Tab-separated table of C-alpha atoms and ligand atoms in Angstrom:
chain	number	residue	atom	x	y	z
A	1	MET	CA	-42.608	-43.788	-54.171
A	2	MET	CA	-41.090	-40.433	-53.336
A	3	ASP	CA	-39.457	-38.569	-56.200
A	4	GLU	CA	-36.211	-36.620	-55.986
A	5	SER	CA	-37.728	-33.128	-55.845
A	6	THR	CA	-40.095	-34.041	-52.993
A	7	ARG	CA	-37.232	-35.468	-50.939
A	8	LYS	CA	-35.265	-32.285	-51.495
A	9	TRP	CA	-38.226	-30.120	-50.526
A	10	LEU	CA	-38.787	-32.113	-47.334
A	11	ALA	CA	-35.115	-31.878	-46.428
A	12	GLU	CA	-35.315	-28.129	-46.895
A	13	GLN	CA	-38.381	-27.939	-44.643
A	14	ALA	CA	-36.675	-29.906	-41.945
A	15	ARG	CA	-33.537	-27.750	-42.075
A	16	ALA	CA	-35.620	-24.554	-41.967
A	17	PHE	CA	-37.449	-25.781	-38.920
A	18	GLU	CA	-34.206	-26.785	-37.177
A	19	LYS	CA	-32.670	-23.424	-38.025
A	20	SER	CA	-35.649	-21.489	-36.714
A	21	GLY	CA	-34.713	-22.792	-33.264
A	22	LEU	CA	-38.357	-22.591	-32.260
A	23	ALA	CA	-38.359	-26.009	-30.684
A	24	GLU	CA	-35.601	-25.170	-28.162
A	25	GLN	CA	-36.903	-21.701	-27.444
A	26	ALA	CA	-40.425	-22.771	-26.684
A	27	PRO	CA	-40.218	-23.057	-22.874
A	28	ARG	CA	-38.998	-19.464	-22.591
A	29	LEU	CA	-41.401	-17.973	-25.075
A	30	GLN	CA	-43.725	-15.313	-23.807
A	31	GLU	CA	-45.307	-12.682	-26.057
A	32	SER	CA	-42.575	-12.914	-28.627
A	33	GLY	CA	-42.915	-16.695	-28.510
A	34	ILE	CA	-46.534	-16.393	-29.436
A	35	ALA	CA	-45.697	-14.165	-32.393
A	36	GLU	CA	-43.107	-16.672	-33.629
A	37	GLN	CA	-45.491	-19.478	-33.170
A	38	ILE	CA	-48.177	-17.644	-35.083
A	39	ARG	CA	-45.844	-16.983	-38.013
A	40	GLU	CA	-44.842	-20.612	-38.053
A	41	ALA	CA	-48.431	-21.819	-38.106
A	42	ASP	CA	-49.279	-19.342	-40.855
A	43	SER	CA	-46.545	-20.601	-43.154
A	44	LEU	CA	-47.651	-24.192	-42.527
A	45	LYS	CA	-51.138	-23.189	-43.473
A	46	HIS	CA	-49.880	-21.892	-46.817
A	47	LYS	CA	-48.252	-25.174	-47.487
A	48	VAL	CA	-51.444	-27.049	-46.727
A	49	GLU	CA	-53.246	-24.835	-49.190
A	50	GLU	CA	-50.604	-25.538	-51.826
A	51	LEU	CA	-51.248	-29.243	-51.413
A	52	ARG	CA	-54.628	-28.947	-53.028
A	53	ASP	CA	-53.015	-27.972	-56.308
A	54	VAL	CA	-50.447	-30.729	-56.420
A	55	ALA	CA	-51.384	-33.373	-58.933
A	56	ASP	CA	-48.851	-36.038	-58.284
A	57	HIS	CA	-50.383	-38.623	-55.968
A	58	ALA	CA	-47.172	-39.897	-54.337
A	59	ARG	CA	-45.785	-36.476	-53.821
A	60	LEU	CA	-49.126	-35.452	-52.245
A	61	ALA	CA	-49.040	-38.380	-49.851
A	62	ALA	CA	-45.462	-37.736	-48.780
A	63	GLN	CA	-46.015	-34.075	-48.343
A	64	ALA	CA	-49.193	-34.687	-46.378
A	65	LEU	CA	-47.356	-36.965	-43.962
A	66	THR	CA	-44.515	-34.535	-43.512
A	67	LEU	CA	-46.840	-31.633	-43.089
A	68	SER	CA	-49.012	-33.392	-40.535
A	69	ASN	CA	-45.849	-34.154	-38.534
A	70	GLU	CA	-44.754	-30.559	-38.761
A	71	LEU	CA	-48.209	-29.444	-37.723
A	72	ALA	CA	-47.966	-31.734	-34.712
A	73	LYS	CA	-44.588	-30.188	-33.835
A	74	SER	CA	-46.063	-26.737	-34.302
A	75	ALA	CA	-48.976	-27.707	-32.015
A	76	GLN	CA	-46.437	-29.026	-29.489
A	77	LEU	CA	-44.635	-25.703	-29.651
A	78	ALA	CA	-47.914	-23.875	-29.243
A	79	SER	CA	-48.805	-25.916	-26.157
A	80	GLU	CA	-45.416	-25.100	-24.612
A	81	VAL	CA	-46.077	-21.424	-25.237
A	82	ALA	CA	-49.566	-21.855	-23.772
A	83	GLN	CA	-48.051	-23.257	-20.586
A	84	VAL	CA	-45.941	-20.150	-19.990
A	85	THR	CA	-48.617	-17.643	-21.008
A	86	ASP	CA	-50.069	-15.932	-17.970
A	87	ASN	CA	-52.574	-13.729	-19.752
A	88	LEU	CA	-56.020	-14.906	-20.817
A	89	ARG	CA	-56.197	-12.641	-23.842
A	90	GLN	CA	-52.883	-13.935	-25.258
A	91	LEU	CA	-53.996	-17.479	-24.581
A	92	GLU	CA	-57.162	-16.916	-26.598
A	93	GLN	CA	-55.101	-15.430	-29.443
A	94	LEU	CA	-52.973	-18.565	-29.407
A	95	ARG	CA	-56.054	-20.781	-29.497
A	96	VAL	CA	-57.614	-18.957	-32.448
A	97	HIS	CA	-54.400	-19.134	-34.466
A	98	ASN	CA	-53.843	-22.823	-33.811
A	99	LEU	CA	-57.295	-24.259	-33.536
A	100	GLY	CA	-59.550	-21.609	-35.082
A	101	ARG	CA	-61.438	-21.943	-38.361
A	102	SER	CA	-58.523	-20.793	-40.512
A	103	ALA	CA	-55.718	-22.477	-38.520
A	104	ALA	CA	-53.245	-24.776	-40.305
A	105	LEU	CA	-54.438	-27.809	-38.331
A	106	THR	CA	-58.069	-27.134	-39.206
A	107	GLU	CA	-57.133	-26.663	-42.825
A	108	MET	CA	-55.351	-29.992	-42.832
A	109	LYS	CA	-58.373	-31.771	-41.355
A	110	ARG	CA	-60.513	-30.338	-44.118
A	111	THR	CA	-58.030	-31.560	-46.719
A	112	ILE	CA	-57.942	-35.172	-45.454
A	113	GLN	CA	-60.884	-36.259	-47.681
A	114	ARG	CA	-58.850	-35.462	-50.755
A	115	LEU	CA	-55.621	-37.157	-49.672
A	116	PRO	CA	-54.484	-40.552	-50.946
A	117	VAL	CA	-56.358	-43.149	-48.942
A	118	GLU	CA	-53.235	-44.896	-47.545
A	119	VAL	CA	-52.030	-41.809	-45.624
A	120	ARG	CA	-55.435	-40.653	-44.322
A	121	PRO	CA	-55.364	-42.665	-41.023
A	122	GLU	CA	-51.887	-41.487	-40.097
A	123	VAL	CA	-52.432	-37.866	-41.114
A	124	GLY	CA	-55.827	-37.883	-39.376
A	125	GLY	CA	-54.415	-39.478	-36.229
A	126	THR	CA	-51.501	-37.067	-35.982
A	127	THR	CA	-53.581	-33.965	-36.553
A	128	ASN	CA	-56.322	-35.126	-34.135
A	129	ARG	CA	-53.817	-35.949	-31.382
A	130	ALA	CA	-52.116	-32.592	-31.869
A	131	THR	CA	-55.477	-30.826	-31.727
A	132	ARG	CA	-56.604	-32.668	-28.571
A	133	GLU	CA	-53.360	-32.081	-26.744
A	134	LEU	CA	-53.314	-28.390	-27.606
A	135	GLU	CA	-56.965	-27.996	-26.599
A	136	GLN	CA	-56.312	-29.648	-23.242
A	137	VAL	CA	-53.236	-27.581	-22.480
A	138	ILE	CA	-54.981	-24.342	-23.395
A	139	SER	CA	-58.123	-24.991	-21.377
A	140	ALA	CA	-56.132	-26.258	-18.372
A	141	ARG	CA	-53.938	-23.174	-18.508
A	142	ALA	CA	-57.004	-20.906	-18.839
A	143	GLU	CA	-58.483	-22.444	-15.703
A	144	GLN	CA	-55.199	-22.047	-13.872
A	145	ILE	CA	-54.886	-18.364	-14.857
A	146	THR	CA	-58.484	-17.679	-13.821
A	147	ALA	CA	-57.901	-19.322	-10.448
A	148	GLU	CA	-54.675	-17.364	-9.923
A	149	GLU	CA	-56.409	-14.104	-10.800
A	150	ARG	CA	-59.226	-14.902	-8.364
A	151	GLU	CA	-56.648	-15.664	-5.696
A	152	VAL	CA	-54.938	-12.302	-6.230
A	153	GLN	CA	-58.314	-10.548	-6.238
A	154	LEU	CA	-59.291	-12.180	-2.951
A	155	ARG	CA	-55.986	-11.265	-1.354
A	156	GLU	CA	-56.375	-7.632	-2.459
A	157	ASP	CA	-59.985	-7.480	-1.271
A	158	THR	CA	-59.180	-8.715	2.214
A	159	VAL	CA	-60.495	-6.432	4.970
A	160	ASP	CA	-58.136	-6.138	7.902
A	161	VAL	CA	-60.519	-6.016	10.823
A	162	THR	CA	-57.641	-5.336	13.205
A	163	LEU	CA	-56.906	-1.890	11.650
A	164	PRO	CA	-57.742	1.016	13.963
A	165	GLY	CA	-61.105	2.700	13.225
A	166	MET	CA	-61.582	6.198	11.815
A	167	PRO	CA	-61.629	8.614	14.747
A	168	PHE	CA	-65.015	10.328	14.947
A	169	PRO	CA	-64.847	13.975	16.050
A	170	LYS	CA	-66.411	14.164	19.462
A	171	GLY	CA	-68.580	17.111	20.448
A	172	HIS	CA	-69.186	18.313	23.951
A	173	LEU	CA	-71.582	20.410	25.930
A	174	HIS	CA	-71.737	24.183	25.822
A	175	PRO	CA	-70.498	25.727	29.110
A	176	SER	CA	-74.016	27.038	29.878
A	177	MET	CA	-75.468	23.560	29.377
A	178	ARG	CA	-72.881	21.998	31.686
A	179	VAL	CA	-73.918	24.337	34.493
A	180	MET	CA	-77.627	23.770	33.700
A	181	ASP	CA	-77.126	19.998	33.802
A	182	ASP	CA	-75.226	20.275	37.093
A	183	VAL	CA	-77.978	22.350	38.712
A	184	VAL	CA	-80.838	20.236	37.335
A	185	ASP	CA	-79.063	17.010	38.382
A	186	PHE	CA	-78.731	18.367	41.891
A	187	PHE	CA	-82.452	19.152	42.218
A	188	VAL	CA	-83.571	15.938	40.530
A	189	GLY	CA	-81.393	14.188	43.121
A	190	LEU	CA	-83.437	15.893	45.852
A	191	GLY	CA	-86.666	14.646	44.267
A	192	TYR	CA	-87.661	17.780	42.348
A	193	ARG	CA	-89.424	17.275	39.039
A	194	LEU	CA	-88.148	18.848	35.796
A	195	ALA	CA	-90.758	21.076	34.140
A	196	GLU	CA	-90.613	22.912	30.822
A	197	GLY	CA	-92.970	25.294	29.020
A	198	PRO	CA	-93.418	27.529	25.959
A	199	GLU	CA	-90.984	30.340	25.120
A	200	VAL	CA	-93.823	32.384	23.632
A	201	GLU	CA	-96.043	33.164	26.629
A	202	THR	CA	-99.209	35.075	27.344
A	203	ASP	CA	-98.962	38.331	29.228
A	204	TYR	CA	-100.962	36.656	32.014
A	205	TYR	CA	-98.529	33.794	32.743
A	206	ASN	CA	-95.419	35.941	32.319
A	207	PHE	CA	-96.598	38.930	34.438
A	208	THR	CA	-100.128	39.127	35.843
A	209	ALA	CA	-100.145	35.782	37.665
A	210	LEU	CA	-96.818	36.765	39.256
A	211	ASN	CA	-98.261	39.751	41.028
A	212	ILE	CA	-97.265	42.183	38.243
A	213	PRO	CA	-100.567	43.668	37.051
A	214	PRO	CA	-100.955	45.623	33.757
A	215	GLU	CA	-99.456	49.134	33.888
A	216	HIS	CA	-97.288	48.165	36.879
A	217	PRO	CA	-93.832	49.830	36.609
A	218	ALA	CA	-92.082	46.496	37.379
A	219	ARG	CA	-92.940	45.385	33.831
A	220	SER	CA	-90.617	47.954	32.285
A	221	GLU	CA	-87.642	46.454	34.181
A	222	HIS	CA	-88.039	43.329	32.100
A	223	ASP	CA	-87.291	44.967	28.708
A	224	THR	CA	-89.861	42.654	27.156
A	225	PHE	CA	-90.076	41.580	23.489
A	226	PHE	CA	-93.809	42.044	22.754
A	227	LEU	CA	-95.473	39.918	20.077
A	228	ASP	CA	-99.031	40.168	18.673
A	229	GLU	CA	-102.259	39.702	20.653
A	230	GLY	CA	-101.019	39.854	24.229
A	231	LEU	CA	-98.136	37.422	23.592
A	232	VAL	CA	-94.539	37.984	24.724
A	233	LEU	CA	-91.225	36.157	24.585
A	234	ARG	CA	-90.996	34.955	28.186
A	235	THR	CA	-88.684	37.167	30.266
A	236	HIS	CA	-88.097	34.423	32.885
A	237	THR	CA	-89.144	30.785	33.380
A	238	SER	CA	-91.581	31.681	36.205
A	239	PRO	CA	-94.616	31.056	33.930
A	240	VAL	CA	-93.606	27.358	33.921
A	241	GLN	CA	-94.068	27.257	37.715
A	242	ILE	CA	-97.413	29.091	37.439
A	243	ARG	CA	-98.590	26.471	34.920
A	244	THR	CA	-97.321	23.685	37.210
A	245	MET	CA	-99.174	25.062	40.241
A	246	LEU	CA	-102.383	25.580	38.248
A	247	ALA	CA	-102.194	21.956	37.097
A	248	GLN	CA	-101.707	20.296	40.491
A	249	GLU	CA	-102.204	20.525	44.234
A	250	PRO	CA	-99.283	20.949	46.684
A	251	PRO	CA	-96.772	19.667	47.515
A	252	VAL	CA	-94.865	21.025	44.495
A	253	TYR	CA	-91.153	20.559	43.929
A	254	VAL	CA	-90.062	21.614	40.422
A	255	VAL	CA	-86.949	22.846	38.646
A	256	CYS	CA	-87.477	24.793	35.390
A	257	PRO	CA	-84.516	25.418	33.059
A	258	GLY	CA	-84.912	27.129	29.703
A	259	ARG	CA	-84.320	29.973	27.248
A	260	THR	CA	-85.539	33.458	28.181
A	261	TYR	CA	-85.521	36.797	26.328
A	262	ARG	CA	-84.944	40.470	27.155
A	263	ARG	CA	-84.112	43.512	24.997
A	264	ASP	CA	-80.566	43.845	26.275
A	265	SER	CA	-77.109	43.603	24.720
A	266	ASP	CA	-73.785	44.365	26.399
A	267	PRO	CA	-70.779	42.340	27.687
A	268	THR	CA	-72.925	40.767	30.438
A	269	HIS	CA	-76.364	40.691	28.741
A	270	THR	CA	-77.558	38.977	25.547
A	271	PRO	CA	-81.113	39.171	24.102
A	272	MET	CA	-81.474	35.423	24.633
A	273	PHE	CA	-80.128	33.958	27.851
A	274	HIS	CA	-80.797	30.957	30.066
A	275	GLN	CA	-82.551	30.754	33.365
A	276	ILE	CA	-83.162	28.075	35.914
A	277	GLU	CA	-85.941	28.684	38.356
A	278	GLY	CA	-87.140	26.411	41.078
A	279	LEU	CA	-90.157	26.260	43.330
A	280	ALA	CA	-91.090	24.332	46.455
A	281	VAL	CA	-94.578	24.627	47.965
A	282	ASP	CA	-95.472	22.502	50.956
A	283	ARG	CA	-96.684	22.718	54.524
A	284	GLY	CA	-94.221	24.428	56.870
A	285	LEU	CA	-91.515	25.564	54.418
A	286	THR	CA	-89.345	28.424	55.749
A	287	LEU	CA	-86.465	30.644	54.705
A	288	GLY	CA	-84.241	28.100	56.500
A	289	HIS	CA	-85.223	25.401	53.975
A	290	LEU	CA	-84.500	27.875	51.191
A	291	LYS	CA	-81.017	28.693	52.507
A	292	GLY	CA	-80.064	25.073	53.190
A	293	THR	CA	-81.277	23.906	49.778
A	294	LEU	CA	-79.509	26.673	47.834
A	295	ALA	CA	-76.260	26.389	49.826
A	296	ALA	CA	-76.130	22.668	49.029
A	297	MET	CA	-76.807	23.446	45.342
A	298	ALA	CA	-73.986	26.053	45.241
A	299	ARG	CA	-71.543	23.578	46.817
A	300	HIS	CA	-72.549	20.895	44.287
A	301	VAL	CA	-71.803	23.242	41.364
A	302	PHE	CA	-68.843	25.303	42.613
A	303	GLY	CA	-67.132	23.227	45.307
A	304	GLU	CA	-67.786	21.791	48.738
A	305	GLU	CA	-65.687	24.369	50.597
A	306	LEU	CA	-67.938	27.324	49.752
A	307	LYS	CA	-69.775	29.540	52.177
A	308	VAL	CA	-72.989	31.331	51.256
A	309	ARG	CA	-74.708	34.400	52.652
A	310	LEU	CA	-78.138	35.907	52.171
A	311	ARG	CA	-78.761	39.627	51.761
A	312	PRO	CA	-82.125	41.363	51.557
A	313	GLY	CA	-83.433	41.702	48.002
A	314	TYR	CA	-86.572	42.667	46.178
A	315	PHE	CA	-88.789	40.767	43.731
A	316	GLN	CA	-92.426	41.479	42.978
A	317	PHE	CA	-93.425	37.812	43.457
A	318	THR	CA	-91.606	36.931	46.690
A	319	GLU	CA	-91.809	38.275	50.229
A	320	PRO	CA	-89.351	38.383	51.844
A	321	SER	CA	-86.874	38.393	48.949
A	322	VAL	CA	-83.164	37.612	49.218
A	323	GLU	CA	-79.977	37.687	47.168
A	324	MET	CA	-77.513	34.886	47.737
A	325	ASP	CA	-73.726	35.337	47.486
A	326	LEU	CA	-70.966	32.704	47.363
A	327	SER	CA	-67.606	33.098	49.023
A	328	CYS	CA	-65.069	33.703	46.203
A	329	PHE	CA	-63.738	30.283	45.111
A	330	VAL	CA	-60.582	31.830	43.641
A	331	CYS	CA	-59.233	33.821	46.625
A	332	GLY	CA	-61.567	32.670	49.417
A	333	GLY	CA	-61.905	36.333	50.410
A	334	ASN	CA	-58.178	36.700	51.119
A	335	ASP	CA	-56.942	38.660	48.080
A	336	PRO	CA	-57.830	42.375	47.880
A	337	ASN	CA	-56.650	42.316	44.218
A	338	CYS	CA	-58.576	39.157	43.229
A	339	LYS	CA	-59.565	39.349	39.531
A	340	LEU	CA	-62.808	37.432	40.088
A	341	CYS	CA	-64.390	39.050	43.176
A	342	LYS	CA	-62.442	42.337	42.840
A	343	GLY	CA	-61.463	42.001	46.489
A	344	ALA	CA	-65.074	41.805	47.732
A	345	GLY	CA	-64.637	38.159	48.788
A	346	TRP	CA	-68.205	37.399	47.651
A	347	LEU	CA	-69.833	36.652	44.296
A	348	GLU	CA	-73.497	37.393	43.526
A	349	MET	CA	-75.203	34.131	42.684
A	350	LEU	CA	-78.970	34.184	42.576
A	351	GLY	CA	-82.238	35.744	43.742
A	352	ALA	CA	-84.844	33.972	45.811
A	353	GLY	CA	-87.574	34.425	48.360
A	354	MET	CA	-90.684	33.079	49.999
A	355	VAL	CA	-93.504	32.946	47.455
A	356	ASP	CA	-95.767	35.987	47.883
A	357	PRO	CA	-99.175	34.935	49.308
A	358	ALA	CA	-100.806	36.863	46.440
A	359	VAL	CA	-99.169	34.431	43.964
A	360	LEU	CA	-100.297	31.358	45.961
A	361	GLU	CA	-103.843	32.730	46.022
A	362	GLU	CA	-103.772	33.429	42.277
A	363	VAL	CA	-103.145	29.711	41.575
A	364	GLY	CA	-105.765	28.589	44.103
A	365	TYR	CA	-103.479	27.529	46.940
A	366	ASP	CA	-104.384	28.491	50.520
A	367	PRO	CA	-101.530	30.691	51.885
A	368	GLU	CA	-102.622	29.874	55.431
A	369	GLU	CA	-101.993	26.172	54.816
A	370	TYR	CA	-99.032	26.282	52.453
A	371	THR	CA	-95.848	28.276	52.177
A	372	GLY	CA	-93.227	28.070	49.492
A	373	PHE	CA	-89.822	29.274	48.411
A	374	ALA	CA	-88.724	30.121	44.918
A	375	PHE	CA	-85.410	30.998	43.315
A	376	GLY	CA	-84.026	32.047	39.994
A	377	MET	CA	-80.500	31.946	38.608
A	378	GLY	CA	-78.626	32.605	35.366
A	379	PRO	CA	-76.525	29.606	34.270
A	380	ASP	CA	-74.763	31.724	31.616
A	381	ARG	CA	-73.468	34.100	34.256
A	382	MET	CA	-72.648	31.172	36.548
A	383	ALA	CA	-70.603	29.583	33.722
A	384	MET	CA	-68.715	32.887	33.214
A	385	VAL	CA	-67.806	32.875	36.893
A	386	LYS	CA	-67.009	29.157	37.012
A	387	TYR	CA	-64.840	29.094	33.856
A	388	GLY	CA	-63.472	32.675	34.025
A	389	ILE	CA	-65.054	33.935	30.773
A	390	PRO	CA	-65.078	37.753	30.498
A	391	ASP	CA	-67.714	38.377	27.791
A	392	LEU	CA	-71.126	36.690	27.723
A	393	ARG	CA	-71.496	37.345	23.983
A	394	LEU	CA	-68.781	34.703	23.285
A	395	PHE	CA	-71.290	32.091	24.459
A	396	PHE	CA	-73.649	32.695	21.571
A	397	GLU	CA	-71.346	33.399	18.620
A	398	GLY	CA	-70.706	29.699	17.958
A	399	ASP	CA	-66.934	30.195	17.500
A	400	LEU	CA	-65.498	26.693	17.889
A	401	ARG	CA	-62.076	28.046	18.909
A	402	PHE	CA	-63.812	29.442	21.981
A	403	LEU	CA	-66.223	26.566	22.612
A	404	ARG	CA	-63.626	23.790	22.293
A	405	GLN	CA	-61.825	25.070	25.404
A	406	PHE	CA	-64.507	23.797	27.767
B	1	2NL	C1	-83.272	36.116	39.755
B	1	2NL	C2	-84.385	35.999	40.696
B	1	2NL	C3	-86.341	34.803	41.173
B	1	2NL	C4	-88.431	33.742	41.493
B	1	2NL	C5	-87.370	34.046	40.708
B	1	2NL	C6	-90.711	32.853	41.444
B	1	2NL	C7	-91.589	32.124	40.692
B	1	2NL	C8	-92.868	31.980	41.155
B	1	2NL	C9	-93.235	32.499	42.349
B	1	2NL	C10	-92.296	33.184	43.035
B	1	2NL	CL1	-93.991	31.112	40.246
B	1	2NL	N1	-91.057	33.360	42.583
B	1	2NL	N2	-89.459	33.009	40.959
B	1	2NL	C11	-88.413	34.167	42.809
B	1	2NL	C12	-87.367	34.918	43.262
B	1	2NL	C13	-86.306	35.250	42.474
B	1	2NL	O1	-85.325	35.057	40.302
B	1	2NL	O2	-82.372	36.864	40.013
B	1	2NL	N3	-83.282	35.361	38.685
B	1	2NL	C14	-82.231	35.369	37.765
């Protein structure tokens, strides 16, 4: 059935395929393997196309059988390449070349109708088996690659919850605020209430109610910032105590920290500064209660070993008025060259006194029934003493190199 020239042609095909070495190389083929495989499939496709023009029936049948076997081998080669491909894009390229619309296998299936009837089943069977096997290998490999990629992705995305956290820069309190908190804590511990009020005050609350009438020379000592319509920036926190007394009956125990303002600027004075005032009004309060209370406060803030002393002082709103000193906590009064107390042995701490009866009357309290003591201190100055800071202006410049030291 087969003529001489067909046999020769088939022999040539077989030798060419052997020589190409594709079959043995297949397991190791990667990218280059795919290229080889593609060239191989392309040349087979040409041969399939040639078949259509061959007139001789027997020759057509023989060639069809041979070609379908070669196509099956080519598909086998392609599936081996598919199994070593680890890249989805290359795998798709391989699929299109071997199973796509213009692949050799597809071409052969289209040609089957025109082949001699006796070879159709075998050619059809071979090409279908080759197609199925290649399809299965490719889709299995695609699934495998996808799963592997997901695996890698998951491993890379893992969050290690045992890693140390990002350190968050921690702030801290300003030295003035530390002293304020210390003082306020002490009084709150005694049962005093914390009271606050406006920084813009009326002339009445800041001066008049405190026994400083209009035109009184004591006003000029305050270096007041005057605003419109009888308003001022408060020069002390005393107006908070006036408001407290006007709002309630005795007994009164309040501590009033806050910002205060005076037209002053030098190494120990800033236009804004802090004050803490306190007030106690009750039946039977004496200068002894004042001294005991303030001595305990000083020891709470500066150290339990301290001694205190009272000297006569003067304030418009207290009578009698006193100044309180602390024994020097650096030298204890024993170093004539002490940098802090300059050899004096004592440090000025605060001003205080028994509330002037005129002030009690102004807020509607009966001075015959009630007495009170009041005190005022500057936490900025106290912080300078406590932490050894020479210039008050450093407190308000916001230089972190300074502030971070406390
Ligand atoms: C000081 C002295 C002082 C007061 C403040 C006061 C308040 C009322 C009535 C009576 Cl409502 N007194 N406050 C009393 C004495 C002294 O402050 O050197 N402060 C820095």
